[in-house]
Amino acid sequence: RWWLISHNEVFVHANNLPNPSPLKGGFAQNRLFVGVGHQLTRRTYLETGYLAFYTNQPNPQHDNLRHNWHTWLVFKL
């Protein structure tokens, strides 16, 4: 059995931190995952796919978009 997977996580700083911290309230990071899953046995399945991980920094020149490939082998107890 195969299935498609997608999820999007948005993280927000709820507060401004006191100076000299550069962290301000608002958008912090976003994680977008798209992949597939496959059931190997009744209690084991594999999920794999692409993860885009964007972090918002105080200086826009330091914003970071990382491209990752993630694979999970899951055992149900």
PDB file of N, CA and C in Angstrom, residues 8-70:
ATOM      1  N   ASN A   8       2.852  21.343   5.988  1.00  0.00           N
ATOM      2  CA  ASN A   8       3.486  22.647   6.040  1.00  0.00           C
ATOM      3  C   ASN A   8       3.413  23.135   7.482  1.00  0.00           C
ATOM      4  N   GLU A   9       4.555  23.487   8.058  1.00  0.00           N
ATOM      5  CA  GLU A   9       4.603  23.995   9.430  1.00  0.00           C
ATOM      6  C   GLU A   9       5.150  25.416   9.401  1.00  0.00           C
ATOM      7  N   VAL A  10       4.433  26.332  10.029  1.00  0.00           N
ATOM      8  CA  VAL A  10       4.874  27.718  10.144  1.00  0.00           C
ATOM      9  C   VAL A  10       5.116  28.002  11.620  1.00  0.00           C
ATOM     10  N   PHE A  11       6.272  28.570  11.938  1.00  0.00           N
ATOM     11  CA  PHE A  11       6.632  28.906  13.313  1.00  0.00           C
ATOM     12  C   PHE A  11       6.690  30.421  13.453  1.00  0.00           C
ATOM     13  N   VAL A  12       6.125  30.921  14.548  1.00  0.00           N
ATOM     14  CA  VAL A  12       6.047  32.362  14.789  1.00  0.00           C
ATOM     15  C   VAL A  12       6.574  32.650  16.189  1.00  0.00           C
ATOM     16  N   HIS A  13       7.437  33.684  16.303  1.00  0.00           N
ATOM     17  CA  HIS A  13       7.848  34.175  17.623  1.00  0.00           C
ATOM     18  C   HIS A  13       6.706  35.023  18.159  1.00  0.00           C
ATOM     19  N   ALA A  14       6.171  34.655  19.324  1.00  0.00           N
ATOM     20  CA  ALA A  14       5.027  35.369  19.884  1.00  0.00           C
ATOM     21  C   ALA A  14       5.430  36.689  20.535  1.00  0.00           C
ATOM     22  N   ASN A  15       6.664  36.799  21.016  1.00  0.00           N
ATOM     23  CA  ASN A  15       7.086  37.987  21.758  1.00  0.00           C
ATOM     24  C   ASN A  15       8.366  38.550  21.173  1.00  0.00           C
ATOM     25  N   ASN A  16       8.612  39.825  21.443  1.00  0.00           N
ATOM     26  CA  ASN A  16       9.922  40.416  21.210  1.00  0.00           C
ATOM     27  C   ASN A  16      10.762  40.147  22.451  1.00  0.00           C
ATOM     28  N   LEU A  17      12.019  39.773  22.263  1.00  0.00           N
ATOM     29  CA  LEU A  17      12.920  39.595  23.394  1.00  0.00           C
ATOM     30  C   LEU A  17      13.626  40.912  23.667  1.00  0.00           C
ATOM     31  N   PRO A  18      13.991  41.177  24.921  1.00  0.00           N
ATOM     32  CA  PRO A  18      14.650  42.450  25.237  1.00  0.00           C
ATOM     33  C   PRO A  18      16.005  42.556  24.550  1.00  0.00           C
ATOM     34  N   ASN A  19      16.425  43.790  24.304  1.00  0.00           N
ATOM     35  CA  ASN A  19      17.753  44.028  23.711  1.00  0.00           C
ATOM     36  C   ASN A  19      18.794  43.467  24.651  1.00  0.00           C
ATOM     37  N   PRO A  20      19.907  42.962  24.188  1.00  0.00           N
ATOM     38  CA  PRO A  20      20.433  43.039  22.829  1.00  0.00           C
ATOM     39  C   PRO A  20      20.038  41.866  21.942  1.00  0.00           C
ATOM     40  N   SER A  21      19.044  41.074  22.305  1.00  0.00           N
ATOM     41  CA  SER A  21      18.660  39.934  21.472  1.00  0.00           C
ATOM     42  C   SER A  21      18.155  40.412  20.116  1.00  0.00           C
ATOM     43  N   PRO A  22      18.596  39.760  19.029  1.00  0.00           N
ATOM     44  CA  PRO A  22      18.117  40.146  17.693  1.00  0.00           C
ATOM     45  C   PRO A  22      16.742  39.570  17.359  1.00  0.00           C
ATOM     46  N   LEU A  23      16.200  38.679  18.216  1.00  0.00           N
ATOM     47  CA  LEU A  23      14.927  38.028  17.898  1.00  0.00           C
ATOM     48  C   LEU A  23      13.758  38.969  18.130  1.00  0.00           C
ATOM     49  N   LYS A  24      12.937  39.113  17.133  1.00  0.00           N
ATOM     50  CA  LYS A  24      11.744  39.948  17.193  1.00  0.00           C
ATOM     51  C   LYS A  24      10.527  39.068  16.993  1.00  0.00           C
ATOM     52  N   GLY A  25       9.382  39.537  17.452  1.00  0.00           N
ATOM     53  CA  GLY A  25       8.148  38.798  17.245  1.00  0.00           C
ATOM     54  C   GLY A  25       7.815  38.703  15.764  1.00  0.00           C
ATOM     55  N   GLY A  26       7.084  37.663  15.389  1.00  0.00           N
ATOM     56  CA  GLY A  26       6.667  37.484  13.999  1.00  0.00           C
ATOM     57  C   GLY A  26       7.187  36.186  13.405  1.00  0.00           C
ATOM     58  N   PHE A  27       7.098  36.092  12.087  1.00  0.00           N
ATOM     59  CA  PHE A  27       7.467  34.883  11.352  1.00  0.00           C
ATOM     60  C   PHE A  27       8.899  34.466  11.669  1.00  0.00           C
ATOM     61  N   ALA A  28       9.095  33.180  11.995  1.00  0.00           N
ATOM     62  CA  ALA A  28      10.423  32.663  12.331  1.00  0.00           C
ATOM     63  C   ALA A  28      10.931  31.653  11.307  1.00  0.00           C
ATOM     64  N   GLN A  29      10.109  30.646  10.961  1.00  0.00           N
ATOM     65  CA  GLN A  29      10.553  29.621  10.016  1.00  0.00           C
ATOM     66  C   GLN A  29       9.360  28.890   9.413  1.00  0.00           C
ATOM     67  N   ASN A  30       9.642  28.212   8.316  1.00  0.00           N
ATOM     68  CA  ASN A  30       8.625  27.433   7.616  1.00  0.00           C
ATOM     69  C   ASN A  30       9.263  26.117   7.166  1.00  0.00           C
ATOM     70  N   ARG A  31       8.529  25.022   7.368  1.00  0.00           N
ATOM     71  CA  ARG A  31       8.979  23.701   6.915  1.00  0.00           C
ATOM     72  C   ARG A  31       7.897  23.112   6.026  1.00  0.00           C
ATOM     73  N   LEU A  32       8.265  22.787   4.795  1.00  0.00           N
ATOM     74  CA  LEU A  32       7.334  22.203   3.830  1.00  0.00           C
ATOM     75  C   LEU A  32       7.858  20.830   3.435  1.00  0.00           C
ATOM     76  N   PHE A  33       7.018  19.805   3.599  1.00  0.00           N
ATOM     77  CA  PHE A  33       7.413  18.435   3.280  1.00  0.00           C
ATOM     78  C   PHE A  33       6.447  17.851   2.261  1.00  0.00           C
ATOM     79  N   VAL A  34       6.999  17.161   1.257  1.00  0.00           N
ATOM     80  CA  VAL A  34       6.212  16.436   0.257  1.00  0.00           C
ATOM     81  C   VAL A  34       6.904  15.092   0.039  1.00  0.00           C
ATOM     82  N   GLY A  35       6.133  14.007   0.139  1.00  0.00           N
ATOM     83  CA  GLY A  35       6.757  12.703  -0.016  1.00  0.00           C
ATOM     84  C   GLY A  35       5.754  11.592  -0.238  1.00  0.00           C
ATOM     85  N   VAL A  36       6.248  10.368  -0.100  1.00  0.00           N
ATOM     86  CA  VAL A  36       5.415   9.172  -0.252  1.00  0.00           C
ATOM     87  C   VAL A  36       5.686   8.239   0.920  1.00  0.00           C
ATOM     88  N   GLY A  37       4.701   7.391   1.190  1.00  0.00           N
ATOM     89  CA  GLY A  37       4.845   6.369   2.208  1.00  0.00           C
ATOM     90  C   GLY A  37       4.488   5.015   1.625  1.00  0.00           C
ATOM     91  N   HIS A  38       5.063   3.979   2.219  1.00  0.00           N
ATOM     92  CA  HIS A  38       4.784   2.618   1.760  1.00  0.00           C
ATOM     93  C   HIS A  38       4.770   1.688   2.964  1.00  0.00           C
ATOM     94  N   GLN A  39       3.708   0.896   3.082  1.00  0.00           N
ATOM     95  CA  GLN A  39       3.617  -0.089   4.157  1.00  0.00           C
ATOM     96  C   GLN A  39       4.407  -1.320   3.755  1.00  0.00           C
ATOM     97  N   LEU A  40       5.411  -1.674   4.565  1.00  0.00           N
ATOM     98  CA  LEU A  40       6.276  -2.813   4.267  1.00  0.00           C
ATOM     99  C   LEU A  40       5.715  -4.103   4.860  1.00  0.00           C
ATOM    100  N   THR A  41       5.272  -4.022   6.106  1.00  0.00           N
ATOM    101  CA  THR A  41       4.618  -5.143   6.779  1.00  0.00           C
ATOM    102  C   THR A  41       3.440  -4.574   7.563  1.00  0.00           C
ATOM    103  N   ARG A  42       2.769  -5.430   8.302  1.00  0.00           N
ATOM    104  CA  ARG A  42       1.614  -4.964   9.074  1.00  0.00           C
ATOM    105  C   ARG A  42       2.017  -3.911  10.111  1.00  0.00           C
ATOM    106  N   ARG A  43       3.256  -3.974  10.611  1.00  0.00           N
ATOM    107  CA  ARG A  43       3.706  -3.070  11.665  1.00  0.00           C
ATOM    108  C   ARG A  43       4.881  -2.185  11.261  1.00  0.00           C
ATOM    109  N   THR A  44       5.252  -2.188  10.006  1.00  0.00           N
ATOM    110  CA  THR A  44       6.413  -1.425   9.555  1.00  0.00           C
ATOM    111  C   THR A  44       6.069  -0.654   8.287  1.00  0.00           C
ATOM    112  N   TYR A  45       6.461   0.615   8.266  1.00  0.00           N
ATOM    113  CA  TYR A  45       6.297   1.376   7.030  1.00  0.00           C
ATOM    114  C   TYR A  45       7.450   2.355   6.848  1.00  0.00           C
ATOM    115  N   LEU A  46       7.619   2.783   5.617  1.00  0.00           N
ATOM    116  CA  LEU A  46       8.698   3.668   5.222  1.00  0.00           C
ATOM    117  C   LEU A  46       8.087   4.931   4.643  1.00  0.00           C
ATOM    118  N   GLU A  47       8.603   6.087   5.060  1.00  0.00           N
ATOM    119  CA  GLU A  47       8.195   7.364   4.474  1.00  0.00           C
ATOM    120  C   GLU A  47       9.443   8.090   4.009  1.00  0.00           C
ATOM    121  N   THR A  48       9.375   8.697   2.830  1.00  0.00           N
ATOM    122  CA  THR A  48      10.519   9.419   2.297  1.00  0.00           C
ATOM    123  C   THR A  48      10.030  10.599   1.467  1.00  0.00           C
ATOM    124  N   GLY A  49      10.839  11.671   1.432  1.00  0.00           N
ATOM    125  CA  GLY A  49      10.444  12.823   0.635  1.00  0.00           C
ATOM    126  C   GLY A  49      11.338  14.033   0.846  1.00  0.00           C
ATOM    127  N   TYR A  50      10.933  15.120   0.215  1.00  0.00           N
ATOM    128  CA  TYR A  50      11.668  16.380   0.174  1.00  0.00           C
ATOM    129  C   TYR A  50      11.175  17.317   1.268  1.00  0.00           C
ATOM    130  N   LEU A  51      12.122  17.949   1.988  1.00  0.00           N
ATOM    131  CA  LEU A  51      11.801  18.937   3.018  1.00  0.00           C
ATOM    132  C   LEU A  51      12.518  20.238   2.697  1.00  0.00           C
ATOM    133  N   ALA A  52      11.746  21.304   2.487  1.00  0.00           N
ATOM    134  CA  ALA A  52      12.301  22.651   2.339  1.00  0.00           C
ATOM    135  C   ALA A  52      12.192  23.314   3.702  1.00  0.00           C
ATOM    136  N   PHE A  53      13.297  23.825   4.216  1.00  0.00           N
ATOM    137  CA  PHE A  53      13.354  24.389   5.564  1.00  0.00           C
ATOM    138  C   PHE A  53      13.876  25.820   5.452  1.00  0.00           C
ATOM    139  N   TYR A  54      12.983  26.796   5.634  1.00  0.00           N
ATOM    140  CA  TYR A  54      13.329  28.218   5.512  1.00  0.00           C
ATOM    141  C   TYR A  54      13.370  28.851   6.892  1.00  0.00           C
ATOM    142  N   THR A  55      14.467  29.554   7.218  1.00  0.00           N
ATOM    143  CA  THR A  55      14.559  30.281   8.480  1.00  0.00           C
ATOM    144  C   THR A  55      14.694  31.767   8.201  1.00  0.00           C
ATOM    145  N   ASN A  56      13.918  32.551   8.921  1.00  0.00           N
ATOM    146  CA  ASN A  56      13.911  34.005   8.814  1.00  0.00           C
ATOM    147  C   ASN A  56      14.863  34.565   9.864  1.00  0.00           C
ATOM    148  N   GLN A  57      15.862  35.309   9.438  1.00  0.00           N
ATOM    149  CA  GLN A  57      16.846  35.893  10.349  1.00  0.00           C
ATOM    150  C   GLN A  57      16.613  37.399  10.475  1.00  0.00           C
ATOM    151  N   PRO A  58      17.112  38.020  11.566  1.00  0.00           N
ATOM    152  CA  PRO A  58      16.936  39.470  11.730  1.00  0.00           C
ATOM    153  C   PRO A  58      17.512  40.267  10.561  1.00  0.00           C
ATOM    154  N   ASN A  59      18.623  39.810  10.004  1.00  0.00           N
ATOM    155  CA  ASN A  59      19.210  40.446   8.827  1.00  0.00           C
ATOM    156  C   ASN A  59      18.774  39.628   7.609  1.00  0.00           C
ATOM    157  N   PRO A  60      17.952  40.200   6.702  1.00  0.00           N
ATOM    158  CA  PRO A  60      17.438  39.422   5.559  1.00  0.00           C
ATOM    159  C   PRO A  60      18.527  38.765   4.704  1.00  0.00           C
ATOM    160  N   GLN A  61      19.737  39.324   4.718  1.00  0.00           N
ATOM    161  CA  GLN A  61      20.817  38.719   3.936  1.00  0.00           C
ATOM    162  C   GLN A  61      21.222  37.359   4.500  1.00  0.00           C
ATOM    163  N   HIS A  62      20.857  37.077   5.755  1.00  0.00           N
ATOM    164  CA  HIS A  62      21.222  35.811   6.384  1.00  0.00           C
ATOM    165  C   HIS A  62      20.080  34.802   6.397  1.00  0.00           C
ATOM    166  N   ASP A  63      18.940  35.133   5.769  1.00  0.00           N
ATOM    167  CA  ASP A  63      17.849  34.163   5.667  1.00  0.00           C
ATOM    168  C   ASP A  63      18.385  32.900   5.001  1.00  0.00           C
ATOM    169  N   ASN A  64      17.806  31.772   5.340  1.00  0.00           N
ATOM    170  CA  ASN A  64      18.387  30.503   4.916  1.00  0.00           C
ATOM    171  C   ASN A  64      17.290  29.564   4.415  1.00  0.00           C
ATOM    172  N   LEU A  65      17.462  29.021   3.214  1.00  0.00           N
ATOM    173  CA  LEU A  65      16.575  27.987   2.682  1.00  0.00           C
ATOM    174  C   LEU A  65      17.408  26.727   2.488  1.00  0.00           C
ATOM    175  N   ARG A  66      17.089  25.688   3.258  1.00  0.00           N
ATOM    176  CA  ARG A  66      17.822  24.426   3.166  1.00  0.00           C
ATOM    177  C   ARG A  66      16.947  23.386   2.482  1.00  0.00           C
ATOM    178  N   HIS A  67      17.553  22.607   1.605  1.00  0.00           N
ATOM    179  CA  HIS A  67      16.871  21.532   0.882  1.00  0.00           C
ATOM    180  C   HIS A  67      17.356  20.205   1.462  1.00  0.00           C
ATOM    181  N   ASN A  68      16.417  19.394   1.949  1.00  0.00           N
ATOM    182  CA  ASN A  68      16.767  18.134   2.607  1.00  0.00           C
ATOM    183  C   ASN A  68      15.939  16.993   2.035  1.00  0.00           C
ATOM    184  N   TRP A  69      16.516  15.805   2.070  1.00  0.00           N
ATOM    185  CA  TRP A  69      15.771  14.586   1.770  1.00  0.00           C
ATOM    186  C   TRP A  69      15.678  13.794   3.066  1.00  0.00           C
ATOM    187  N   HIS A  70      14.455  13.498   3.498  1.00  0.00           N
ATOM    188  CA  HIS A  70      14.238  12.782   4.759  1.00  0.00           C
ATOM    189  C   HIS A  70      13.631  11.413   4.488  1.00  0.00           C
TER     190      HIS A  70
END
